[in-house]
Structure formats: C-alpha cells, structure tokens
C-alpha cells in the first residue's frame, strides 16, 4: 500500500510512493533551477504542482510585516505546491530552491487528468494531504506545549536525518534555525552555545552536528524548558 511517509523516523518528509511519483510525472522533462530561484511566492496564482528530482526546496511563510517562518524543506521525490494545485486557490507559502534543483511539473489540468485516469493517485494524494495536516497539528502542539530547547532539539534531529553530510554536519546557520522555529537568533544562539559547552553538539561557521544524540532526544521530549 502506498505510504505518504518514508519512515516513522522522518515524519515531516511527506511523500507518495515512488512508483506513483513516477506515474504522476511520467513523460515530464526535468527542469533546472538555480540556487536562490523561486518556484512560487505566497499568494501567487497556483497553476502547477512540482516534483523534486534532486536538490533541496525550502517552504516558507511570511507575515504581512515580512517576518519569515520556515515551514519545511523538501528533498528528492517530494511534492511541492500540491495544495494550491488541487484547490486552485492562491499559494499558501513561498517555495525557493536552496540548492541547484532538478524538478518536474504538471499544470493543474494535467494533474487532474492523471488522477482521473489513475485512481491510485487520488488515494496517494489524500494520504499526502493527511500527512501534511498531521504535521501542522504536531507543530501547533509543539508551539503550545514545548519550550525553545525541546523544539530546537526536535528540529536538529530531523535535519540531521535529511540534510547532514557524511561527517554529520548540517549546513544551516543559527539565523536559519531561528526561522524554522519562529524564534530569535539570540535565543537559538544561547541554547546552542550551552549545548556545545555540554558536548551535546559541535558548531562551526554555517553548520553544526550532533555529538550526543541521546541527550538531544531527551531534550526533545522535555516540556520543562520554558
């Protein structure tokens, strides 16, 4: 049965089954995007769905005042822009390529045509949307019940699983981590420096890595760090 998740260890990487991904984008040519190039901007007209073949795409939400919150990152075999493509309403977020990316895409008309001709795709899309909704519910719960340490620990565990290089380094700045959490750079910096002192993580310019994964997991489960 197709699953929207690759594994229970990476619940935020919502994907459809690889065979259905291939079916959905069958015959589509790979489009090349440079790092820093936008796929779409929040409130844009939604007319396409994208499939990530290579690279990393950041999904962000902006407040009316321009404050940025990184909602997620999408990697290979992820779908981008499915909500707007399905309901035809404006984009709910901004999608930008963090790295050079190879993408495939379908127009909204093509998307519905393929879903109608291949019913398993409909079920896969429903499962995907449910996974997205569960993720949003989880994020709201984290914001309500967990402090900065727990939320930061959860995010680092997730990022280590999807972005770390062979040496375990996660290529992300402290400002970017703040954008993931909706927290200030100062609060993130203070927490990370404390963890480095306690030998839970290592930090270098533009990156960090886990040293004591069990300690981070314990912090991720704690609600007493407010």
CSV table of C-alpha atoms in Angstrom, one decimal:
chain,number,residue,atom,x,y,z
A,1,UNK,CA,0.0,0.0,0.0
A,2,UNK,CA,1.5,3.4,-0.8
A,3,UNK,CA,2.6,5.4,2.1
A,4,UNK,CA,2.9,9.1,2.5
A,5,UNK,CA,5.9,8.8,4.8
A,6,UNK,CA,9.3,7.2,4.1
A,7,UNK,CA,9.6,6.0,7.7
A,8,UNK,CA,8.5,6.8,11.2
A,9,UNK,CA,11.8,8.4,11.9
A,10,UNK,CA,11.2,11.2,9.4
A,11,UNK,CA,7.5,12.1,9.8
A,12,UNK,CA,7.9,15.5,8.2
A,13,UNK,CA,9.1,14.2,4.9
A,14,UNK,CA,5.7,13.7,3.3
A,15,UNK,CA,5.9,11.7,0.1
A,16,UNK,CA,3.8,9.5,-2.1
A,17,UNK,CA,5.0,6.0,-3.1
A,18,UNK,CA,7.9,6.2,-5.6
A,19,UNK,CA,6.1,4.2,-8.2
A,20,UNK,CA,3.1,6.6,-8.0
A,21,UNK,CA,5.5,9.6,-8.1
A,22,UNK,CA,6.9,8.2,-11.4
A,23,UNK,CA,3.4,7.6,-12.7
A,24,UNK,CA,2.3,11.1,-11.8
A,25,UNK,CA,5.2,12.7,-13.7
A,26,UNK,CA,5.6,10.2,-16.5
A,27,UNK,CA,6.9,11.9,-19.6
A,28,UNK,CA,7.8,15.2,-17.9
A,29,UNK,CA,11.1,16.7,-18.7
A,30,UNK,CA,13.4,17.7,-15.9
A,31,UNK,CA,13.6,21.5,-15.4
A,32,UNK,CA,16.7,23.0,-14.0
A,33,UNK,CA,16.6,25.7,-11.3
A,34,UNK,CA,19.5,27.6,-9.8
A,35,UNK,CA,20.0,28.0,-6.0
A,36,UNK,CA,18.0,31.0,-4.8
A,37,UNK,CA,15.4,30.8,-7.6
A,38,UNK,CA,11.7,30.9,-6.6
A,39,UNK,CA,9.2,28.3,-7.7
A,40,UNK,CA,6.4,30.5,-6.5
A,41,UNK,CA,5.7,33.2,-3.9
A,42,UNK,CA,3.0,33.2,-1.2
A,43,UNK,CA,-0.3,34.4,-2.6
A,44,UNK,CA,0.7,33.7,-6.2
A,45,UNK,CA,-1.9,32.1,-8.5
A,46,UNK,CA,-1.5,28.3,-8.2
A,47,UNK,CA,-1.3,26.6,-11.5
A,48,UNK,CA,1.3,23.9,-11.2
A,49,UNK,CA,2.5,21.0,-9.0
A,50,UNK,CA,6.2,20.2,-8.8
A,51,UNK,CA,8.1,17.0,-8.1
A,52,UNK,CA,11.6,17.3,-6.7
A,53,UNK,CA,14.1,15.1,-8.6
A,54,UNK,CA,17.2,16.5,-7.0
A,55,UNK,CA,18.2,19.3,-4.7
A,56,UNK,CA,16.5,21.0,-1.7
A,57,UNK,CA,13.5,23.3,-1.7
A,58,UNK,CA,12.5,25.5,1.2
A,59,UNK,CA,8.9,26.2,2.0
A,60,UNK,CA,8.4,29.4,4.0
A,61,UNK,CA,5.5,31.5,5.3
A,62,UNK,CA,5.7,35.3,5.6
A,63,UNK,CA,3.8,37.6,7.8
A,64,UNK,CA,2.2,40.8,6.5
A,65,UNK,CA,5.2,42.6,8.1
A,66,UNK,CA,7.7,40.4,6.3
A,67,UNK,CA,8.7,38.1,9.2
A,68,UNK,CA,9.7,34.7,7.8
A,69,UNK,CA,8.9,31.3,9.2
A,70,UNK,CA,10.4,28.2,7.5
A,71,UNK,CA,7.6,25.7,7.4
A,72,UNK,CA,9.6,22.7,5.9
A,73,UNK,CA,12.2,21.6,3.5
A,74,UNK,CA,11.5,19.2,0.6
A,75,UNK,CA,14.1,16.8,-0.9
A,76,UNK,CA,14.2,14.3,-3.7
A,77,UNK,CA,10.8,12.6,-4.5
A,78,UNK,CA,8.9,15.2,-2.6
A,79,UNK,CA,5.9,17.1,-4.0
A,80,UNK,CA,5.8,20.9,-3.8
A,81,UNK,CA,2.7,23.1,-4.3
A,82,UNK,CA,0.1,20.4,-4.2
A,83,UNK,CA,-2.4,22.3,-2.0
A,84,UNK,CA,-2.8,25.2,-4.4
A,85,UNK,CA,-2.7,22.9,-7.5
A,86,UNK,CA,-5.6,20.9,-6.0
A,87,UNK,CA,-7.9,23.6,-4.8
A,88,UNK,CA,-7.0,26.3,-7.3
A,89,UNK,CA,-6.6,29.0,-4.6
A,90,UNK,CA,-3.5,31.2,-4.1
A,91,UNK,CA,-0.3,29.8,-2.8
A,92,UNK,CA,-0.2,29.3,1.0
A,93,UNK,CA,3.6,29.6,1.1
A,94,UNK,CA,6.8,30.6,-0.8
A,95,UNK,CA,9.0,27.9,-2.3
A,96,UNK,CA,12.6,28.7,-3.1
A,97,UNK,CA,15.5,26.4,-4.2
A,98,UNK,CA,18.1,26.3,-1.5
A,99,UNK,CA,20.4,24.4,-3.9
A,100,UNK,CA,20.5,23.8,-7.6
A,101,UNK,CA,17.4,21.7,-8.2
A,102,UNK,CA,16.1,19.3,-10.9
A,103,UNK,CA,12.3,19.4,-10.9
A,104,UNK,CA,9.4,18.0,-12.9
A,105,UNK,CA,6.0,19.7,-13.0
A,106,UNK,CA,2.4,19.4,-14.2
A,107,UNK,CA,-0.3,22.0,-14.8
A,108,UNK,CA,-3.4,21.8,-12.7
A,109,UNK,CA,-5.3,20.5,-15.7
A,110,UNK,CA,-2.7,17.8,-16.3
A,111,UNK,CA,-2.7,16.9,-12.6
A,112,UNK,CA,-6.5,16.2,-12.5
A,113,UNK,CA,-6.4,14.4,-15.8
A,114,UNK,CA,-3.8,12.0,-14.5
A,115,UNK,CA,-5.6,11.5,-11.2
A,116,UNK,CA,-8.9,10.7,-13.0
A,117,UNK,CA,-7.1,8.2,-15.3
A,118,UNK,CA,-5.2,6.6,-12.4
A,119,UNK,CA,-7.4,6.2,-9.3
A,120,UNK,CA,-4.5,5.1,-7.0
A,121,UNK,CA,-3.1,8.6,-7.4
A,122,UNK,CA,-6.2,10.0,-5.7
A,123,UNK,CA,-5.7,7.9,-2.7
A,124,UNK,CA,-2.0,8.8,-2.6
A,125,UNK,CA,-2.8,12.5,-2.7
A,126,UNK,CA,-5.3,12.1,0.1
A,127,UNK,CA,-2.7,10.3,2.2
A,128,UNK,CA,-0.2,13.0,1.5
A,129,UNK,CA,-2.6,15.8,2.5
A,130,UNK,CA,-3.4,13.9,5.7
A,131,UNK,CA,0.3,13.7,6.5
A,132,UNK,CA,0.7,17.4,5.9
A,133,UNK,CA,-2.2,18.1,8.2
A,134,UNK,CA,-0.8,15.8,10.9
A,135,UNK,CA,2.5,17.7,10.6
A,136,UNK,CA,0.7,21.0,11.1
A,137,UNK,CA,-1.1,19.7,14.1
A,138,UNK,CA,2.1,18.5,15.6
A,139,UNK,CA,3.8,21.8,15.0
A,140,UNK,CA,0.9,23.6,16.7
A,141,UNK,CA,1.2,21.3,19.7
A,142,UNK,CA,5.0,21.8,19.9
A,143,UNK,CA,4.5,25.6,19.9
A,144,UNK,CA,1.9,25.3,22.6
A,145,UNK,CA,3.5,22.8,24.9
A,146,UNK,CA,7.2,22.8,24.4
A,147,UNK,CA,9.9,25.4,25.0
A,148,UNK,CA,12.7,26.5,22.8
A,149,UNK,CA,15.1,23.7,23.9
A,150,UNK,CA,12.7,20.9,23.1
A,151,UNK,CA,11.6,22.4,19.8
A,152,UNK,CA,15.2,23.1,18.7
A,153,UNK,CA,16.3,19.6,19.7
A,154,UNK,CA,13.4,18.1,17.6
A,155,UNK,CA,14.4,20.2,14.6
A,156,UNK,CA,18.1,19.3,14.8
A,157,UNK,CA,17.2,15.6,15.0
A,158,UNK,CA,15.0,16.0,11.9
A,159,UNK,CA,17.6,18.0,10.0
A,160,UNK,CA,20.4,15.5,10.9
A,161,UNK,CA,18.3,12.8,9.2
A,162,UNK,CA,17.7,14.7,6.0
A,163,UNK,CA,20.5,17.2,5.5
A,164,UNK,CA,23.7,16.0,7.3
A,165,UNK,CA,26.7,15.3,5.2
A,166,UNK,CA,29.0,12.3,5.6
A,167,UNK,CA,30.6,13.8,8.6
A,168,UNK,CA,27.3,14.5,10.3
A,169,UNK,CA,27.4,18.3,9.7
A,170,UNK,CA,24.1,20.1,9.0
A,171,UNK,CA,24.7,23.0,6.6
A,172,UNK,CA,22.5,25.6,8.4
A,173,UNK,CA,23.0,28.9,10.1
A,174,UNK,CA,21.7,29.9,13.5
A,175,UNK,CA,19.5,32.6,11.9
A,176,UNK,CA,18.0,29.9,9.6
A,177,UNK,CA,17.3,27.7,12.7
A,178,UNK,CA,15.5,30.6,14.2
A,179,UNK,CA,13.4,30.9,11.1
A,180,UNK,CA,12.5,27.2,11.4
A,181,UNK,CA,11.3,27.7,14.9
A,182,UNK,CA,9.8,31.2,14.8
A,183,UNK,CA,12.4,32.1,17.4
A,184,UNK,CA,15.0,34.9,17.6
A,185,UNK,CA,18.6,34.3,16.6
A,186,UNK,CA,19.7,35.3,20.1
A,187,UNK,CA,17.6,32.6,21.8
A,188,UNK,CA,18.8,29.9,19.4
A,189,UNK,CA,22.4,31.1,19.8
A,190,UNK,CA,22.2,31.0,23.6
A,191,UNK,CA,20.8,27.4,23.6
A,192,UNK,CA,23.3,26.1,21.0
A,193,UNK,CA,26.3,27.5,22.9
A,194,UNK,CA,25.0,25.9,26.1
A,195,UNK,CA,24.7,22.6,24.3
A,196,UNK,CA,28.2,22.9,22.8
A,197,UNK,CA,29.6,23.5,26.3
A,198,UNK,CA,27.8,20.4,27.5
A,199,UNK,CA,29.2,18.5,24.5
A,200,UNK,CA,25.8,17.7,23.0
A,201,UNK,CA,26.6,19.4,19.7
A,202,UNK,CA,29.5,20.8,17.7
A,203,UNK,CA,29.3,24.2,16.0
A,204,UNK,CA,31.2,25.7,13.1
A,205,UNK,CA,30.6,28.6,10.8
A,206,UNK,CA,27.5,27.8,8.7
A,207,UNK,CA,26.8,24.4,10.3
A,208,UNK,CA,26.5,22.2,13.3
A,209,UNK,CA,26.3,18.5,14.1
A,210,UNK,CA,25.0,16.2,16.9
A,211,UNK,CA,27.6,14.8,19.3
A,212,UNK,CA,25.3,13.2,21.9
A,213,UNK,CA,22.1,12.1,20.1
A,214,UNK,CA,20.6,10.5,23.2
A,215,UNK,CA,20.9,13.8,25.1
A,216,UNK,CA,19.1,15.6,22.2
A,217,UNK,CA,16.3,13.1,22.1
A,218,UNK,CA,15.9,13.5,25.9
A,219,UNK,CA,15.7,17.3,25.4
A,220,UNK,CA,13.2,16.9,22.6
A,221,UNK,CA,10.8,15.1,25.0
A,222,UNK,CA,11.1,17.6,27.8
A,223,UNK,CA,8.4,20.1,28.5
A,224,UNK,CA,10.2,21.8,31.4
A,225,UNK,CA,12.5,24.2,29.5
A,226,UNK,CA,10.2,27.2,29.3
